[in-house]
Coordinates of C-alpha atoms in Angstrom, one line a residue:
Chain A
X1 CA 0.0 0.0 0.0
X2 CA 2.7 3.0 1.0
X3 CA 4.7 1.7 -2.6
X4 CA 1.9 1.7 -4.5
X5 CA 1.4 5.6 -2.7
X6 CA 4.9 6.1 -3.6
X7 CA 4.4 5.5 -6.7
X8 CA 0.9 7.4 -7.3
X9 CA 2.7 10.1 -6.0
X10 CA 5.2 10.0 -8.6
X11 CA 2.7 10.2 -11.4
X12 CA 0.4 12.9 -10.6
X13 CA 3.6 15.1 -9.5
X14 CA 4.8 14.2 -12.5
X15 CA 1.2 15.3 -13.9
X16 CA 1.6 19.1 -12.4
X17 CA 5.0 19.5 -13.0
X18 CA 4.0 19.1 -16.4
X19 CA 1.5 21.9 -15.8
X20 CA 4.4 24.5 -14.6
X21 CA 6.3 23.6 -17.4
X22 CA 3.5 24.7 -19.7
X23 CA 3.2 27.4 -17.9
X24 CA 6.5 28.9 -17.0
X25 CA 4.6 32.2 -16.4
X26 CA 3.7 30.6 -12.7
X27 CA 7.0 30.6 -11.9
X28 CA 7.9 34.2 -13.2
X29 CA 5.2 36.2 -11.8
X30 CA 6.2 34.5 -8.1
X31 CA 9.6 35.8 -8.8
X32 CA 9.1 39.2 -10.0
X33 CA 7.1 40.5 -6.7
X34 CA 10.0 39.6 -4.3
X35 CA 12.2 40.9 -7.1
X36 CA 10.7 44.7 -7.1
X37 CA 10.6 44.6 -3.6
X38 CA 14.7 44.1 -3.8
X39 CA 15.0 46.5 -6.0
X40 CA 12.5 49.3 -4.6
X41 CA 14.3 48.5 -0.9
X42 CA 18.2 48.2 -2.1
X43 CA 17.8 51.1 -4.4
X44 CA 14.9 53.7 -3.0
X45 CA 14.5 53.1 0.5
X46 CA 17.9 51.2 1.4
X47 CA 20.0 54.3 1.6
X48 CA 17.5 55.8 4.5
X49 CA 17.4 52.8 6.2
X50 CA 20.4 52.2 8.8
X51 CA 21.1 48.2 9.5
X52 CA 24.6 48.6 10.6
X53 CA 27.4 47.5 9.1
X54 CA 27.2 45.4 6.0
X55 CA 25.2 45.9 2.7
X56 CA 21.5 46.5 2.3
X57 CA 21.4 43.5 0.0
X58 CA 22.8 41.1 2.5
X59 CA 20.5 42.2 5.4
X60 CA 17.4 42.0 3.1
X61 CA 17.7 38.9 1.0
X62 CA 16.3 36.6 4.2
X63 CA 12.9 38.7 3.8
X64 CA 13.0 38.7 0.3
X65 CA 13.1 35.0 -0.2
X66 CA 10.1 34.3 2.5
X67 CA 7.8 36.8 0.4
X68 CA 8.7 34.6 -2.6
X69 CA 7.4 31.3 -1.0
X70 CA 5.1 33.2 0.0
X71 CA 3.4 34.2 -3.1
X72 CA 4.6 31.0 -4.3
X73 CA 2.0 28.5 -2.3
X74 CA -1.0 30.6 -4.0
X75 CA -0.3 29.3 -6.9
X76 CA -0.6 25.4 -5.0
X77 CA -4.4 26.6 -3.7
X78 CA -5.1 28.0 -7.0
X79 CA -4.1 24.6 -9.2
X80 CA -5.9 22.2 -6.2
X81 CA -8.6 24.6 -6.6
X82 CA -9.1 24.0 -9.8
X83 CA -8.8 20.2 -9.8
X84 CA -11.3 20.2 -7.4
X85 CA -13.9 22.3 -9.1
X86 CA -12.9 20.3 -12.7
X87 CA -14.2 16.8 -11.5
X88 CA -11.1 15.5 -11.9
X89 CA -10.4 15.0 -8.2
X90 CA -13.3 13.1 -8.0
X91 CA -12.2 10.8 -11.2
X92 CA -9.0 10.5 -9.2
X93 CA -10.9 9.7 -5.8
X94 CA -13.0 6.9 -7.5
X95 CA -10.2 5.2 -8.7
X96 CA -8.1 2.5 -6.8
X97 CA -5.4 4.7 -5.7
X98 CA -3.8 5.9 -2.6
X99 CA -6.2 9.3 -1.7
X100 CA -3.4 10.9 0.4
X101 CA -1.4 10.9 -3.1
X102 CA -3.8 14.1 -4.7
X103 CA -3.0 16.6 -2.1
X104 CA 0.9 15.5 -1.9
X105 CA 1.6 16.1 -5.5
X106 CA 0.6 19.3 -5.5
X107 CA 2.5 19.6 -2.5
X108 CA 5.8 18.3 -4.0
X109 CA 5.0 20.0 -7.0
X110 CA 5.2 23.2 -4.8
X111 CA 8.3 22.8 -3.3
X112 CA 9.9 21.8 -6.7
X113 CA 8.2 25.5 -8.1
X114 CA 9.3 27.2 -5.0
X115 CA 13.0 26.2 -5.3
X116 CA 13.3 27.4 -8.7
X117 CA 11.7 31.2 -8.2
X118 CA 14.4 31.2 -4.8
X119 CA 16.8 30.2 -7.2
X120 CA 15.9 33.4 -9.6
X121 CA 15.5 35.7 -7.1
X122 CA 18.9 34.7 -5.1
X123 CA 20.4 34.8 -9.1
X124 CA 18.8 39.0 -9.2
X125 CA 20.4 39.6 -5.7
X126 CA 23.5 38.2 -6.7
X127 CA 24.1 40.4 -9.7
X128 CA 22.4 43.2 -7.0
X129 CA 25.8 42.4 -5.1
X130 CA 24.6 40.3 -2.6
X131 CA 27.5 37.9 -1.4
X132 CA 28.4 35.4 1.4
X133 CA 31.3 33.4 2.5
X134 CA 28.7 30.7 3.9
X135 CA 30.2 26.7 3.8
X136 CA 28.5 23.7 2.1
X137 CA 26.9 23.4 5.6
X138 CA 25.4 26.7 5.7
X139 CA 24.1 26.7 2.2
X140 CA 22.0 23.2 3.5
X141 CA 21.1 24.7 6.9
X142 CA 19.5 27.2 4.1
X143 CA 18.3 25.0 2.1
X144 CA 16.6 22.9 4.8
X145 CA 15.2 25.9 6.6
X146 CA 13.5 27.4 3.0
X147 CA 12.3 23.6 2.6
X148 CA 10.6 23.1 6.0
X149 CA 9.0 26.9 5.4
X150 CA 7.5 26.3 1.9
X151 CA 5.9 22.6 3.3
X152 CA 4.5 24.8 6.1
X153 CA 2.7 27.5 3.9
X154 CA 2.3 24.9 1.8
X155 CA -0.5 22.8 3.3
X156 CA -1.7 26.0 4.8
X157 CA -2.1 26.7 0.8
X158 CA -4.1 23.4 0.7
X159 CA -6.3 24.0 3.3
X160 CA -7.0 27.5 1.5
X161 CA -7.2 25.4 -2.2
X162 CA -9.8 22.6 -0.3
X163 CA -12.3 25.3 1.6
X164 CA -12.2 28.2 -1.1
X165 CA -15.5 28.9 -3.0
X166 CA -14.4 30.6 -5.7
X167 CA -10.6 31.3 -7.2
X168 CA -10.2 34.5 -6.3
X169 CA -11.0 32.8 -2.2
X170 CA -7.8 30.3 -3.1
X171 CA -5.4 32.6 -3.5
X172 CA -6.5 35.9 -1.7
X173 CA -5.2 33.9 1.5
X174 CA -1.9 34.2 0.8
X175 CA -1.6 38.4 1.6
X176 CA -1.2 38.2 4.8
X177 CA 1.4 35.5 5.1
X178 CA 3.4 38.2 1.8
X179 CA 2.7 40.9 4.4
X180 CA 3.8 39.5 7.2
X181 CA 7.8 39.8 6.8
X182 CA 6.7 43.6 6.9
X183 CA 6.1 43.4 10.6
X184 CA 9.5 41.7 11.5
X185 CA 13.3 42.2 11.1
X186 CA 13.3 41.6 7.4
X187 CA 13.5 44.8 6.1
X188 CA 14.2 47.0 9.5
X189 CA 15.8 45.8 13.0
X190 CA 13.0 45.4 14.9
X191 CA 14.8 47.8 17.9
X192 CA 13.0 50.3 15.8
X193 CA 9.5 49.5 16.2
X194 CA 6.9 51.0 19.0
X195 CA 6.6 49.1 22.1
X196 CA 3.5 46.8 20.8
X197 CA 5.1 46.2 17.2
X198 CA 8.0 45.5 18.3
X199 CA 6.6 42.7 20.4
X200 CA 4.8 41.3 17.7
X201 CA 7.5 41.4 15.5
X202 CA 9.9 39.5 17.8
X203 CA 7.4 36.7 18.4
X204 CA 6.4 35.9 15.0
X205 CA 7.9 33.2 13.1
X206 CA 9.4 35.5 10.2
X207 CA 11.8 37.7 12.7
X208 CA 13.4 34.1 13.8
X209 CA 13.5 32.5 10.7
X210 CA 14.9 35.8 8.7
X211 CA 17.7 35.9 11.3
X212 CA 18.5 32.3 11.2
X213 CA 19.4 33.1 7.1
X214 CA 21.0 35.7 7.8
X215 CA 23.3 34.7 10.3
X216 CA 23.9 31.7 8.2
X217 CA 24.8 33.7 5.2
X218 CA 26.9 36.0 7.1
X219 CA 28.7 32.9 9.0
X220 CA 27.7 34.6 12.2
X221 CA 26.5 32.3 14.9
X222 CA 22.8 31.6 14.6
X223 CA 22.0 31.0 18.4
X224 CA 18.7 29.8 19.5
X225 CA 17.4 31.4 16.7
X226 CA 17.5 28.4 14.4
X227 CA 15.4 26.4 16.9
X228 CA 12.6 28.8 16.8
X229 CA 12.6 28.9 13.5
X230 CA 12.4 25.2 12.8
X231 CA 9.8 25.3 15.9
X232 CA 7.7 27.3 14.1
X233 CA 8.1 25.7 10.6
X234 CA 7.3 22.2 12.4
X235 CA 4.3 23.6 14.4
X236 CA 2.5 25.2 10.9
X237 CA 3.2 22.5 9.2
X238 CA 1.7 19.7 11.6
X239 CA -1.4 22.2 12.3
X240 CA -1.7 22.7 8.1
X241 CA -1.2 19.1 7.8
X242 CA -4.0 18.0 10.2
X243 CA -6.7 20.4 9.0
X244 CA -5.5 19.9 5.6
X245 CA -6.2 15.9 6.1
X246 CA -9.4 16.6 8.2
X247 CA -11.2 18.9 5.5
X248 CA -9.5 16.3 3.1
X249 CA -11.4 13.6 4.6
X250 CA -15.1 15.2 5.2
X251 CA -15.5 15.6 1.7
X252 CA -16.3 12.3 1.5
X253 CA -19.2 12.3 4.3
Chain B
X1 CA -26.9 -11.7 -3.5
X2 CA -26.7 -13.0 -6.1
X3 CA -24.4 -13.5 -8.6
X4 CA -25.9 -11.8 -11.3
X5 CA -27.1 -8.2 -9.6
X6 CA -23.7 -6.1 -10.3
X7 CA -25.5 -3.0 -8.2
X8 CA -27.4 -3.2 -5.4
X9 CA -28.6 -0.8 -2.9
X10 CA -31.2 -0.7 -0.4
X11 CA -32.9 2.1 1.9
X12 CA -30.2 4.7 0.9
X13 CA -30.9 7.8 2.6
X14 CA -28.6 10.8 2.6
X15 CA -29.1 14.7 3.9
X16 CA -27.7 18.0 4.1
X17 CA -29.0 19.0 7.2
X18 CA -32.7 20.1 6.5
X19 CA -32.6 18.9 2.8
X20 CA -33.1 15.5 2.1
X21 CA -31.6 14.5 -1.1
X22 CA -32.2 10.9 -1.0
X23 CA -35.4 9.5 1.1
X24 CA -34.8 5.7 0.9
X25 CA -33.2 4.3 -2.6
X26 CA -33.7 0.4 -3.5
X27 CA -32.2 -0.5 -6.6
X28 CA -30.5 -3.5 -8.7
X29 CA -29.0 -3.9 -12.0
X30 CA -28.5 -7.0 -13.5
X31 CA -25.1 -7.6 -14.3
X32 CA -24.3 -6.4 -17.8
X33 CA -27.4 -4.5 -18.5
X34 CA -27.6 -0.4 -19.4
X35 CA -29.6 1.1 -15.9
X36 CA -30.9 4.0 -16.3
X37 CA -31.5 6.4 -13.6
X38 CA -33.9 9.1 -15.0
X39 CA -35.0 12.4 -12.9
X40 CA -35.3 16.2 -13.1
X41 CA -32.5 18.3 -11.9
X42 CA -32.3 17.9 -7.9
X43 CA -33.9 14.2 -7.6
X44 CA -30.9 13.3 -6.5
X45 CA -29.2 11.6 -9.5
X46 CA -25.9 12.8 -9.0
X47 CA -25.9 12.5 -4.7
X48 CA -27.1 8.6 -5.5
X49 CA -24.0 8.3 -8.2
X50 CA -21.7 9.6 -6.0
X51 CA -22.7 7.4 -2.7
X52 CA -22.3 4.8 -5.5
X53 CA -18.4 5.4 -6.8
X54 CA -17.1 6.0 -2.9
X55 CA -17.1 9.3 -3.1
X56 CA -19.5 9.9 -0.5
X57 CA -21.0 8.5 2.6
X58 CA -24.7 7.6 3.1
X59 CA -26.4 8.5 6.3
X60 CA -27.9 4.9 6.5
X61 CA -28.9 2.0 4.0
X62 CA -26.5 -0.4 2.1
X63 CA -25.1 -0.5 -1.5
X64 CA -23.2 -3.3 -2.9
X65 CA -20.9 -2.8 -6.4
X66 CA -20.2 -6.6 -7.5
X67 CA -20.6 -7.7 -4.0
X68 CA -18.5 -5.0 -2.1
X69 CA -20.0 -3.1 0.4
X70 CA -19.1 0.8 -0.8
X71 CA -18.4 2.0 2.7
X72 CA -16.7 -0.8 4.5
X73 CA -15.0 -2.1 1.0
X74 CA -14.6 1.3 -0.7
X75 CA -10.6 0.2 -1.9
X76 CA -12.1 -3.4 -3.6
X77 CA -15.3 -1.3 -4.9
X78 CA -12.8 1.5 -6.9
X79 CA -11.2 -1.3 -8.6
X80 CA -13.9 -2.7 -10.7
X81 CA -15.7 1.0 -11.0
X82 CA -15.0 3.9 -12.8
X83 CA -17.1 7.1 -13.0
X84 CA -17.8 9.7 -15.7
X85 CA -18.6 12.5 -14.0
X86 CA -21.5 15.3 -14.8
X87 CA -18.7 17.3 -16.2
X88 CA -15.7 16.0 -18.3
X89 CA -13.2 15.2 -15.7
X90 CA -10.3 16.2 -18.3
X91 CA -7.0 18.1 -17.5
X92 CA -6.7 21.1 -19.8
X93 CA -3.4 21.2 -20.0
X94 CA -2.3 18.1 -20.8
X95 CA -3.1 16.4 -24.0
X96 CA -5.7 13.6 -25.1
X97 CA -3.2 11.2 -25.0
X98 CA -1.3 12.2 -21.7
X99 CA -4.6 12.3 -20.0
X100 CA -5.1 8.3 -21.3
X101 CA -1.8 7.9 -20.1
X102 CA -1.9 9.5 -16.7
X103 CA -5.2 7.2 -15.8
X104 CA -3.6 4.3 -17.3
X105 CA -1.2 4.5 -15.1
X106 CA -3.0 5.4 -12.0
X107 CA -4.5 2.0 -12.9
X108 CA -1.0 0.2 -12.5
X109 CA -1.3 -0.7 -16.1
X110 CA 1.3 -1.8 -17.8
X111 CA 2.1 -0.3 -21.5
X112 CA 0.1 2.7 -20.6
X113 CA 0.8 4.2 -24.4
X114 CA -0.4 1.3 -26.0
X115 CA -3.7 1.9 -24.1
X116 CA -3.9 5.3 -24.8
X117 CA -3.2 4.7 -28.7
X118 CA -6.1 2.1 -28.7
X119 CA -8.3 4.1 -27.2
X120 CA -7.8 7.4 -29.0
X121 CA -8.1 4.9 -32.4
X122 CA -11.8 3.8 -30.8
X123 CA -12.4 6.9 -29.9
X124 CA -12.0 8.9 -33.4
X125 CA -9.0 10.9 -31.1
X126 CA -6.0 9.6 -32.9
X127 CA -5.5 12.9 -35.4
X128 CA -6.1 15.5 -31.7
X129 CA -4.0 12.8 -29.4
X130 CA -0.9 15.2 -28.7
X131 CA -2.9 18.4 -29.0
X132 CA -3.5 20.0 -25.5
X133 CA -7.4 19.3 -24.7
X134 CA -8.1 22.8 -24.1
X135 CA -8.4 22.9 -28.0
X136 CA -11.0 20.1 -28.0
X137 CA -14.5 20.4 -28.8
X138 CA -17.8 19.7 -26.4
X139 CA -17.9 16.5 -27.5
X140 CA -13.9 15.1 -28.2
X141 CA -13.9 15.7 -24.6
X142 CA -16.8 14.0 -23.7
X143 CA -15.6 11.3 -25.6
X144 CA -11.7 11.2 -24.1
X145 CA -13.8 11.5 -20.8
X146 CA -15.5 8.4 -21.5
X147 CA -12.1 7.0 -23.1
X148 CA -10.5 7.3 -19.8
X149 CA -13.1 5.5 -17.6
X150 CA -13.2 2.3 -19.6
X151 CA -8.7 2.1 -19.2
X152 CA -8.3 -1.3 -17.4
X153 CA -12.0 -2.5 -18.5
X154 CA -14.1 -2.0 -15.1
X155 CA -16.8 -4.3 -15.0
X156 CA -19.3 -1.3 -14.1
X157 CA -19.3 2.0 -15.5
X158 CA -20.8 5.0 -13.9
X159 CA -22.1 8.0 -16.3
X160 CA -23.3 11.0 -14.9
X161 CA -25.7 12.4 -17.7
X162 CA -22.7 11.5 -20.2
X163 CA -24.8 14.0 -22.7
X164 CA -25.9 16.7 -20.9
X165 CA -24.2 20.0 -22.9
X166 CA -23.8 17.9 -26.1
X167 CA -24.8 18.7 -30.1
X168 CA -27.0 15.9 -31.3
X169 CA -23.9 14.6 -32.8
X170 CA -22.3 14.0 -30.0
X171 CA -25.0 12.5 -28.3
X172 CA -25.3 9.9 -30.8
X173 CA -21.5 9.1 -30.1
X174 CA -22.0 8.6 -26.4
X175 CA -25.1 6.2 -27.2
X176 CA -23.0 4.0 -29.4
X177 CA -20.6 3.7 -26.9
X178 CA -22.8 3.2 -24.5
X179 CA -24.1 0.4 -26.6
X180 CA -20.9 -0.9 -27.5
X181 CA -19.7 -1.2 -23.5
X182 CA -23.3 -3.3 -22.9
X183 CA -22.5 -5.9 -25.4
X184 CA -19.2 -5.9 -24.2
X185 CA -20.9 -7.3 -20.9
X186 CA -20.0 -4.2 -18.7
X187 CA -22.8 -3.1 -16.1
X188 CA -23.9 0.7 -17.0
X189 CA -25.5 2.7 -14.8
X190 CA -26.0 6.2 -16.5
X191 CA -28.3 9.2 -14.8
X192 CA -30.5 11.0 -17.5
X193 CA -33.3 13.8 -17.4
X194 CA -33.8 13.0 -21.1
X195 CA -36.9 10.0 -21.2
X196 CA -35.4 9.5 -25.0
X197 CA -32.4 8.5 -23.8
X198 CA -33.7 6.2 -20.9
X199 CA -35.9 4.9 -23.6
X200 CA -32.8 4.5 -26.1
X201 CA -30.3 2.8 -24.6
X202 CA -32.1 1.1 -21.0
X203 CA -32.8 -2.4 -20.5
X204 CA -34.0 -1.2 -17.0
X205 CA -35.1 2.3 -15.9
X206 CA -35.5 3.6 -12.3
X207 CA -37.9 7.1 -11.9
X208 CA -35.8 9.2 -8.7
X209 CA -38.5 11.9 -7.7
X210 CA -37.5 13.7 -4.7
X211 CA -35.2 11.2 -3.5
X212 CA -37.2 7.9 -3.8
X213 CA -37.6 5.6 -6.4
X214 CA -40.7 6.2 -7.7
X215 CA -41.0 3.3 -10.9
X216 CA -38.9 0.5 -11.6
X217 CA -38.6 -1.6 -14.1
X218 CA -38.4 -2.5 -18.0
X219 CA -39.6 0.0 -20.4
X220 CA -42.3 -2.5 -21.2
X221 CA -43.4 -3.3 -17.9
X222 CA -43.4 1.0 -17.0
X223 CA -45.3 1.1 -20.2
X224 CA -48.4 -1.2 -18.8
X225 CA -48.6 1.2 -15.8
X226 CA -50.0 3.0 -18.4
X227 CA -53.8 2.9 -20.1
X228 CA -53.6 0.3 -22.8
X229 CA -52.8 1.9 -26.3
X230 CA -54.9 3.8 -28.7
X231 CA -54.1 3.4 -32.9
X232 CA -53.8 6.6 -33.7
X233 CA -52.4 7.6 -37.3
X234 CA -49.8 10.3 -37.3
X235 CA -48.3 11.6 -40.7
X236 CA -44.8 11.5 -39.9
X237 CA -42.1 14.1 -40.9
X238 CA -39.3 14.1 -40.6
X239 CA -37.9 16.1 -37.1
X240 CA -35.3 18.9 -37.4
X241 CA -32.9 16.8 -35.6
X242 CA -33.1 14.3 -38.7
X243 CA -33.0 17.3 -41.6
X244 CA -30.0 18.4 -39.0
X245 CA -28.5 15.1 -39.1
X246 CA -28.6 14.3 -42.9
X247 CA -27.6 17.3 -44.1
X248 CA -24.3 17.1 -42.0
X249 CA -24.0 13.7 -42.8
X250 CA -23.8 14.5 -46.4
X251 CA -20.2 16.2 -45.8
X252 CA -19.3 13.4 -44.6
X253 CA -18.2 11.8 -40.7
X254 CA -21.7 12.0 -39.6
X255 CA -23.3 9.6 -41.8
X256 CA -23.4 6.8 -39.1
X257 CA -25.2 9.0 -36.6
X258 CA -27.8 10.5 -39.3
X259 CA -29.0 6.6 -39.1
X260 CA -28.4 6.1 -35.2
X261 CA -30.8 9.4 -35.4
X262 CA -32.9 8.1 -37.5
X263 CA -33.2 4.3 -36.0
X264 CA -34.1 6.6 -32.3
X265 CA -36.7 8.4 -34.4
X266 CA -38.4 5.1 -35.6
X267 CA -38.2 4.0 -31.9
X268 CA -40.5 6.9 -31.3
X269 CA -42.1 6.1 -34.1
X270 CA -43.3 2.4 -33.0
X271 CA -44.7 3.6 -29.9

């Protein structure tokens, strides 16, 4: 049963991949928000903005890359959405195959998207000047930490793609989680901030994650930082997970 | 049980809070016979269909698919069913012959192309098979819809008002196949608000009316529930769907279904 899941798996990923490659236009429009933001920050607001020593480009791109999984995922309610509302969910549901397999194609299929808008916008910041000394084991500690962050909003995107009504519901979801890295230390140190914002911007899982990066990237010690960011990755994702699977089952009822 | 009832089902009920969609269902089809379920939009056609293929749960009653129970034995019940659902369950973006391909191999088929090339041959598909299916027409995807249900020859077929939205000619197309899959032996169990085509293509015929079962039975034996016939003499003519059907025919393609058309017309006609 979990092969033959494997293996379902494999061909209806392999079904929406096939979608984003027909529609390459998925992956550029996620990439070009977080890339104006770069360029409006580095090159308009940057030089008022004081973040110590080091470039603008180095403190920002943390931020930058969480608001590009960020409007990534709406594109993962948008396609379930769509599925849903085609039939062809349901062809798939009568069928003898694994159920579980639907939602985590689109989920994979996500993550595979996701990586290659980072990849685009970490290519812009690069010829922005962005630069870091980080090892092999930095660059995974990344890596991992980007990963665990897109499955998180991911299933939250699912949840969104399994309860919306209409398509404009699947993917209007995702401004808030874009606006969030607003209210943290991804574009200003959050010593800035009023009493109140400040709090919320410290306790919110952008602030730890973006400072997890960018101590990474800068080969500074990451301190407990890291463990509150993978805290909160782990936490979204089993609470996404759960409703996801929950909403996921009472279709059937 | 017996060995010969492919569906059965028996006091199905099923609500949405205050609305009750189904009010008590019994039903069987005989294995390999066309079963037509025929009601007006909301009798609960498509709830009963669904309860049917495992997609959704009955409040209370019992339905068998070849002898599997469809809630406690959902998993054995999806492998000898497939549905075709109200709308064509197609992906867009894919193309005919992907699509044949994807379910093919969904279905742990082996040589999933050589499936898909048979099919789109049947299926007059071969010349659009590697075009995306967002360039087909109302009724190529009806009929790659219905291709992709019969991949790994289920013993019972499901179709949701499989012509709902068609042209005439595309109708015609569904009813041969329809046809075709009941000599085949497969068990079909279509849903239909059109009394032609419950008339055309049903060995038995099940009335839903506001979630029961309201007449059951052969065409013959619902027609005695009827006064005894009158002769009456009609001058025929022919109907616009014939004059429609002949003329297209002439260019060719449609000459087949002109005479389906016609052979449905002189069905009327004996009545």
């Amino acid at each position: 049963m979990t092969i033959r899941a494997f293996g379902d798996t494999a061909v209806l990923t392999g079904r929406s991949l096939r979608h984003i490659v027909r529609s390459p236009d998925t992956i550029i429009t996620t990439a070009v928000m977080p890339i104006a933001f770069l360029l409006l920050f580095v090159y308009v607001f940057g030089g008022a903005i004081d973040t110590g020593a080091g470039s603008y480009v180095n403190y920002l791109l943390p931020g930058i890359l969480l608001i590009t999984v960020a409007s990534g995922i709406a594109y993962t309610a948008y396609r379930l959405f769509l599925d849903l509302k085609g039939g062809i969910v349901d062809r798939f549901q009568s069928m003898p195959i694994a159920r579980s397999s639907v939602l985590w194609a689109h989920v994979l299929t996500s993550l595979v998207a996701n990586a290659v808008s980072l990849i685009v916008v970490v290519g812009v910041a690069l010829l922005m000047g962005f630069r870091t000394g980080a090892g092999v084991s930095s660059w995974l500690a990344v890596t991992g930490i980007l990963t665990a962050f897109t499955l998180a909003l991911t299933w939250i995107a699912v949840v969104a793609g399994l309860s919306a009504k209409s398509v404009d519901g699947a993917s209007a979801f995702s401004y808030p989680l874009i606006f969030l890295p607003f209210i943290s230390s991804a574009f200003v140190p959050t010593e800035t901030m009023p009493g109140p914002v400040r709090w919320f911007a410290e306790n919110q899982p952008v602030t730890s994650i973006v400072n997890t990066i960018r101590g990474l990237f800068a080969e500074q010690p990451v301190g407990d930082d890291i463990w509150t960011a993978v805290g909160w990755c782990v936490g979204i994702l089993v609470v996404a997970y759960g409703c996801s699977a929950m909403i996921y089952r009472n279709r059937v009822s | 049980m017996t060995a010969e009832t492919a569906i059965r089902v028996r006091g199905l009920r099923k609500s949405y809070r205050d609305v009750h969609v189904l009010r008590g269902v019994d039903l069987d089809a005989p294995r390999g016979s066309v079963f037509a379920l025929l009601g007006s939009n909301g009798a609960g056609k498509t709830t009963a269909v669904r309860i049917l293929s495992t997609l959704l749960t009955a409040d209370t009653g019992t339905a068998t698919v070849h002898g599997f129970d469809v809630s406690a034995q959902a998993a054995e019940v999806r492998e000898v069913i497939s549905l075709t659902g109200q709308f064509a369950a197609v992906d867009e973006i894919l193309s005919g012959r992907e699509n044949l391909v994807l379910v093919a191999r969904l279905r742990h088929l082996k040589n999933a192309g050589g499936i898909a090339d048979e099919l789109l041959a049947r299926f007059a598909l071969a010349d659009a098979g590697r075009r995306r299916v967002s360039t087909y027409s109302g009724g190529m995807r009806r009929r790659l819809d219905i291709a992709m249900s019969l991949i790994g020859k289920p013993p019972v077929v499901f179709l949701d008002e499989p012509t709902t939205g068609l042209d005439p000619e595309g109708r015609m197309e569904v009813w041969r196949t329809v046809k075709e899959l009941a000599r085949g032996g497969t068990t079909v169990l279509l849903t239909t608000q059109y009394l032609e085509e419950a008339e055309h293509l049903a060995d038995r015929i099940a009335i839903l009316h506001e979630g029961r079962i309201i007449a059951n039975g052969t065409l013959a034996e619902l027609k005695q529930l009827m006064p005894a016939a009158t002769v009456e003499y009609v001058e025929k003519q022919p109907g616009l769907e014939e004059i429609f059907l002949a003329i297209i025919g002439t260019a060719g393609g449609g000459r087949e279904a002109a005479r389906d058309g016609a052979a449905a017309s002189d069905w009327k006609g004996r009545r």
